[in-house]
């Protein structure tokens, strides 16, 4: 089972639409280490998956004047979460949700507490990180810059695992980084999506560690879309809001290009 896909865009495009949390697939050998029964696992996936975000990115790529690149995780974040720090820098370790989760969104056991994360990190996390690093390096070599736009969603009501769930929950939350998110990128997103919030309830961006805090040619923005604006929660079908959001995301891609 492939862990991820890099879907080519226009050679002159600096944009990579990164979709890390849209999948539900869990390989059998990984499923064996999860303590939930099948119905409970399906419920957890309903809550944790950023449903329909791969379709959103695909539609936006088709609408954009210059086709962006897309890097799409094909496995569930319950296998590994490619956006976590793989070490003690990760604040979500406090709720059992580092690179390898041991707790659910409800803070219940997902894996045994003494699970060794290293085999999963080695098998799934590091190849993903290397491929994403190479994708960014290729954009830098081709056009001299790279813009990683993270495509996420989040529930309308906070879940117990959220460390900062008490804040505002706007229709679109933009996650930023002081080094990698220039003001003009935030301004372009505001224009594309309309009313947005900044860094609440989720903050930060994804940049491969080789470039993180080091290379200003790599820009990044996280786009967190509240799920009730485009789908039935939790884990239900998409509605017409998905098409509106795809047009907005395409407008952001065009503004960056």
Tab-separated table of N, CA, C and O in Angstrom, residues 8 88 94:
chain	number	residue	atom	x	y	z
A	8	UNK	N	1.928	15.625	-9.812
A	8	UNK	CA	2.637	16.736	-10.453
A	8	UNK	C	1.725	17.910	-10.795
A	8	UNK	O	0.557	17.740	-11.164
A	88	UNK	N	10.804	15.113	21.435
A	88	UNK	CA	10.210	15.774	22.597
A	88	UNK	C	9.739	17.195	22.313
A	88	UNK	O	9.070	17.809	23.150
A	94	UNK	N	1.737	15.492	25.173
A	94	UNK	CA	1.049	15.631	26.462
A	94	UNK	C	-0.295	14.910	26.477
A	94	UNK	O	-0.793	14.541	27.551
